[in-house]
DNA sequence: AAGTTACA
DNA sequence: AAAC
């Protein structure tokens, strides 16, 4: 376990050991059963390459009308609760008393990526965003608060946790590619990224 | 533009 | 990397 700081991003390499990663996957199973992954469409009609679902009071969705937090899955059901061990992880890594209200689960298959973007659909940017990597390695790119600035990249491995607060809270970031089947955590391969956020 | 394409 |  080591802590790296890059452009204000706090990168906890190896924050979760293998047993903790496996335990997390187990608590995600019932969430995926209750609130299945869906393939969101972005404004303009383009499909996002990740599949997603959420836990918590709010889930983040994209559709033709935009990006926002909503209280129900596209199929109508409410989002499952955020598992306790994720709330504990949030408190452990942020030291905050305030609980996150949303846990977005993004699944990256072999060709999935995520373009550079800012997380700015939340009401209060003084709270950090916490990101947990599980499964295959992902090449994470970090910029600053403007498009077109310089960027730095780092490979995120299963068990890494990134805290985006302070200067990094509104910094552009994205995932250029994954190394499919580089990890054995998910038998069928792929990368799961969990992002915990205070929304309101 | 949470994407796609093209080019060094 | 840059343009759209």
CSV table of C-alpha atoms (C1' of nucleotides) in Angstrom, one decimal:
chain,number,residue,atom,x,y,z
A,1,UNK,CA,0.0,0.0,0.0
A,2,UNK,CA,1.5,3.3,-1.1
A,3,UNK,CA,0.1,6.8,-1.5
A,4,UNK,CA,0.9,8.8,-4.7
A,5,UNK,CA,-0.1,12.4,-5.4
A,6,UNK,CA,-0.5,13.5,-9.0
A,7,UNK,CA,-2.2,16.8,-10.0
A,8,UNK,CA,-4.1,16.7,-6.7
A,9,UNK,CA,-5.3,13.2,-7.2
A,10,UNK,CA,-4.6,11.0,-4.2
A,11,UNK,CA,-3.8,7.5,-5.5
A,12,UNK,CA,-3.8,4.8,-2.9
A,13,UNK,CA,-2.0,1.9,-4.7
A,14,UNK,CA,-3.0,-1.5,-3.2
A,15,UNK,CA,-5.5,0.0,-0.7
A,16,UNK,CA,-7.6,-3.2,-0.8
A,17,UNK,CA,-5.9,-6.6,-0.4
A,18,UNK,CA,-7.2,-9.6,-2.4
A,19,UNK,CA,-9.5,-10.8,0.3
A,20,UNK,CA,-11.1,-7.3,0.6
A,21,UNK,CA,-11.5,-7.2,-3.2
A,22,UNK,CA,-13.2,-10.5,-3.3
A,23,UNK,CA,-15.5,-9.6,-0.4
A,24,UNK,CA,-16.5,-6.4,-2.3
A,25,UNK,CA,-17.3,-8.4,-5.4
A,26,UNK,CA,-19.6,-10.6,-3.3
A,27,UNK,CA,-21.5,-7.6,-2.0
A,28,UNK,CA,-21.8,-6.2,-5.5
A,29,UNK,CA,-23.5,-9.4,-6.8
A,30,UNK,CA,-26.9,-8.7,-5.1
A,31,UNK,CA,-26.8,-5.1,-6.3
A,32,UNK,CA,-26.3,-6.2,-9.9
A,33,UNK,CA,-29.1,-8.7,-9.5
A,34,UNK,CA,-31.5,-6.1,-8.2
A,35,UNK,CA,-30.4,-3.2,-10.4
A,36,UNK,CA,-28.9,-4.7,-13.6
A,37,UNK,CA,-26.2,-3.0,-15.7
A,38,UNK,CA,-27.6,-0.9,-18.5
A,39,UNK,CA,-26.0,0.8,-21.6
A,40,UNK,CA,-26.5,4.5,-21.3
A,41,UNK,CA,-27.0,6.8,-24.3
A,42,UNK,CA,-25.3,10.2,-24.1
A,43,UNK,CA,-26.9,13.4,-25.5
A,44,UNK,CA,-26.5,13.3,-29.2
A,45,UNK,CA,-27.4,9.6,-29.4
A,46,UNK,CA,-24.0,8.2,-28.9
A,47,UNK,CA,-23.7,5.1,-26.7
A,48,UNK,CA,-21.3,5.1,-23.8
A,49,UNK,CA,-19.0,2.1,-24.0
A,50,UNK,CA,-19.3,1.4,-20.3
A,51,UNK,CA,-22.3,-0.4,-18.8
A,52,UNK,CA,-23.5,1.0,-15.5
A,53,UNK,CA,-25.7,0.8,-12.5
A,54,UNK,CA,-25.8,2.5,-9.1
A,55,UNK,CA,-26.4,2.1,-5.4
A,56,UNK,CA,-27.5,4.7,-2.8
A,57,UNK,CA,-30.3,7.2,-2.7
A,58,UNK,CA,-29.3,8.6,-6.0
A,59,UNK,CA,-27.8,6.9,-9.2
A,60,UNK,CA,-26.1,8.7,-12.0
A,61,UNK,CA,-27.5,8.2,-15.4
A,62,UNK,CA,-27.0,9.5,-19.0
A,63,UNK,CA,-29.7,9.7,-21.6
A,64,UNK,CA,-30.6,11.8,-24.6
A,65,UNK,CA,-31.6,14.7,-22.4
A,66,UNK,CA,-28.4,14.9,-20.4
A,67,UNK,CA,-26.5,13.7,-17.3
A,68,UNK,CA,-28.0,13.7,-13.9
A,69,UNK,CA,-28.7,11.9,-10.6
A,70,UNK,CA,-32.1,10.2,-10.3
A,71,UNK,CA,-33.7,8.2,-7.5
A,72,UNK,CA,-34.7,5.2,-9.8
A,73,UNK,CA,-33.0,2.8,-12.1
A,74,UNK,CA,-34.1,3.2,-15.8
A,75,UNK,CA,-36.3,0.1,-15.4
A,76,UNK,CA,-38.1,1.7,-12.5
A,77,UNK,CA,-36.8,0.1,-9.3
A,78,UNK,CA,-35.1,2.1,-6.6
A,79,UNK,CA,-31.3,1.7,-6.2
A,80,UNK,CA,-30.0,-0.8,-3.7
A,81,UNK,CA,-28.4,0.5,-0.5
A,82,UNK,CA,-24.6,1.3,-0.6
A,83,UNK,CA,-22.9,-1.7,1.2
A,84,UNK,CA,-21.5,-1.0,4.6
A,85,UNK,CA,-18.0,-1.9,3.6
A,86,UNK,CA,-18.0,0.8,1.0
A,87,UNK,CA,-19.3,3.3,3.5
A,88,UNK,CA,-16.4,2.2,5.8
A,89,UNK,CA,-14.0,2.6,2.9
A,90,UNK,CA,-15.3,6.1,2.3
A,91,UNK,CA,-14.8,7.1,5.9
A,92,UNK,CA,-11.4,5.4,6.1
A,93,UNK,CA,-10.1,7.3,3.1
A,94,UNK,CA,-11.7,10.7,3.5
A,95,UNK,CA,-12.1,11.0,7.3
A,96,UNK,CA,-15.5,12.6,6.6
A,97,UNK,CA,-18.6,12.1,8.8
A,98,UNK,CA,-20.9,12.9,5.9
A,99,UNK,CA,-22.0,9.8,4.0
A,100,UNK,CA,-21.9,9.4,0.3
A,101,UNK,CA,-25.4,9.3,-1.3
A,102,UNK,CA,-24.4,7.6,-4.5
A,103,UNK,CA,-22.2,4.8,-5.6
A,104,UNK,CA,-21.9,4.6,-9.4
A,105,UNK,CA,-20.7,1.2,-10.7
A,106,UNK,CA,-19.1,1.4,-14.2
A,107,UNK,CA,-18.3,-1.9,-15.9
A,108,UNK,CA,-15.6,-1.8,-18.6
A,109,UNK,CA,-15.5,-4.6,-21.1
A,110,UNK,CA,-12.6,-5.3,-23.5
A,111,UNK,CA,-13.1,-2.2,-25.6
A,112,UNK,CA,-14.7,0.2,-23.1
A,113,UNK,CA,-13.2,3.5,-22.3
A,114,UNK,CA,-14.2,6.8,-20.9
A,115,UNK,CA,-13.3,10.2,-22.5
A,116,UNK,CA,-11.9,13.0,-20.5
A,117,UNK,CA,-14.7,14.6,-18.4
A,118,UNK,CA,-15.4,16.5,-15.2
A,119,UNK,CA,-17.6,15.2,-12.4
A,120,UNK,CA,-19.9,18.3,-12.0
A,121,UNK,CA,-23.4,17.0,-11.5
A,122,UNK,CA,-23.2,17.3,-7.8
A,123,UNK,CA,-24.4,20.2,-5.7
A,124,UNK,CA,-21.3,20.7,-3.5
A,125,UNK,CA,-17.8,20.3,-4.9
A,126,UNK,CA,-16.2,20.6,-1.4
A,127,UNK,CA,-16.8,16.9,-0.9
A,128,UNK,CA,-14.4,14.6,-2.7
A,129,UNK,CA,-15.2,11.8,-5.1
A,130,UNK,CA,-13.7,8.4,-4.2
A,131,UNK,CA,-13.0,5.8,-6.9
A,132,UNK,CA,-12.3,2.1,-6.4
A,133,UNK,CA,-10.8,-0.1,-9.1
A,134,UNK,CA,-11.6,-3.8,-9.2
A,135,UNK,CA,-10.6,-6.4,-11.9
A,136,UNK,CA,-8.6,-5.6,-15.0
A,137,UNK,CA,-6.0,-2.8,-15.1
A,138,UNK,CA,-7.2,0.5,-16.5
A,139,UNK,CA,-5.1,3.4,-17.9
A,140,UNK,CA,-6.3,6.4,-16.0
A,141,UNK,CA,-5.7,9.9,-17.5
A,142,UNK,CA,-5.7,13.1,-15.3
A,143,UNK,CA,-5.7,16.7,-16.5
A,144,UNK,CA,-6.7,20.0,-14.9
A,145,UNK,CA,-9.9,22.0,-14.9
A,146,UNK,CA,-9.7,23.0,-18.6
A,147,UNK,CA,-10.0,20.9,-21.7
A,148,UNK,CA,-6.9,20.9,-23.8
A,149,UNK,CA,-4.4,21.1,-20.9
A,150,UNK,CA,-1.5,18.7,-20.3
A,151,UNK,CA,-2.4,15.3,-18.9
A,152,UNK,CA,-0.7,12.5,-16.9
A,153,UNK,CA,-1.6,8.9,-17.0
A,154,UNK,CA,-1.2,6.0,-14.6
A,155,UNK,CA,-2.2,2.4,-14.7
A,156,UNK,CA,-4.8,1.6,-12.0
A,157,UNK,CA,-4.9,-2.0,-10.7
A,158,UNK,CA,-7.5,-4.0,-8.8
A,159,UNK,CA,-7.6,-2.7,-5.2
A,160,UNK,CA,-6.4,0.8,-6.0
A,161,UNK,CA,-8.4,3.7,-4.5
A,162,UNK,CA,-8.3,7.3,-5.9
A,163,UNK,CA,-9.6,10.3,-4.0
A,164,UNK,CA,-10.4,13.3,-6.1
A,165,UNK,CA,-10.7,16.3,-3.8
A,166,UNK,CA,-9.4,19.9,-3.6
A,167,UNK,CA,-7.7,20.8,-6.9
A,168,UNK,CA,-8.6,17.5,-8.4
A,169,UNK,CA,-12.3,17.6,-7.6
A,170,UNK,CA,-13.1,19.4,-10.9
A,171,UNK,CA,-10.2,18.1,-12.9
A,172,UNK,CA,-10.7,16.3,-16.2
A,173,UNK,CA,-10.1,12.6,-16.0
A,174,UNK,CA,-10.9,9.5,-18.0
A,175,UNK,CA,-9.9,5.9,-18.9
A,176,UNK,CA,-8.1,5.4,-22.2
A,177,UNK,CA,-8.2,1.6,-22.2
A,178,UNK,CA,-8.1,-1.5,-20.1
A,179,UNK,CA,-5.9,-4.5,-20.2
A,180,UNK,CA,-8.6,-7.2,-20.7
A,181,UNK,CA,-8.1,-10.3,-18.5
A,182,UNK,CA,-5.1,-8.8,-16.8
A,183,UNK,CA,-6.7,-9.7,-13.4
A,184,UNK,CA,-8.4,-12.9,-12.2
A,185,UNK,CA,-10.8,-11.2,-9.8
A,186,UNK,CA,-13.6,-11.2,-12.3
A,187,UNK,CA,-13.8,-14.7,-14.0
A,188,UNK,CA,-15.1,-13.3,-17.3
A,189,UNK,CA,-12.7,-10.4,-17.3
A,190,UNK,CA,-13.4,-6.6,-17.4
A,191,UNK,CA,-12.9,-3.7,-15.0
A,192,UNK,CA,-15.4,-2.5,-12.4
A,193,UNK,CA,-15.0,1.1,-11.1
A,194,UNK,CA,-17.0,2.3,-8.2
A,195,UNK,CA,-17.3,6.0,-7.5
A,196,UNK,CA,-18.7,7.3,-4.2
A,197,UNK,CA,-20.2,10.8,-4.1
A,198,UNK,CA,-22.1,13.2,-2.0
A,199,UNK,CA,-24.7,14.4,-4.4
A,200,UNK,CA,-26.9,17.0,-2.6
B,1,DA,C1',-17.0,15.5,-25.4
B,2,DA,C1',-18.8,10.1,-19.7
B,3,DG,C1',-17.4,10.1,-27.8
B,4,DT,C1',-15.4,9.7,-32.5
B,5,DT,C1',-12.0,10.5,-36.0
B,6,DA,C1',-7.7,11.3,-37.9
B,7,DC,C1',-2.9,11.9,-37.8
B,8,DA,C1',2.2,12.2,-36.1
C,1,DA,C1',-2.3,15.4,-29.6
C,2,DA,C1',-6.0,17.9,-31.6
C,3,DA,C1',-10.2,18.8,-33.8
C,4,DC,C1',-15.0,18.5,-33.8
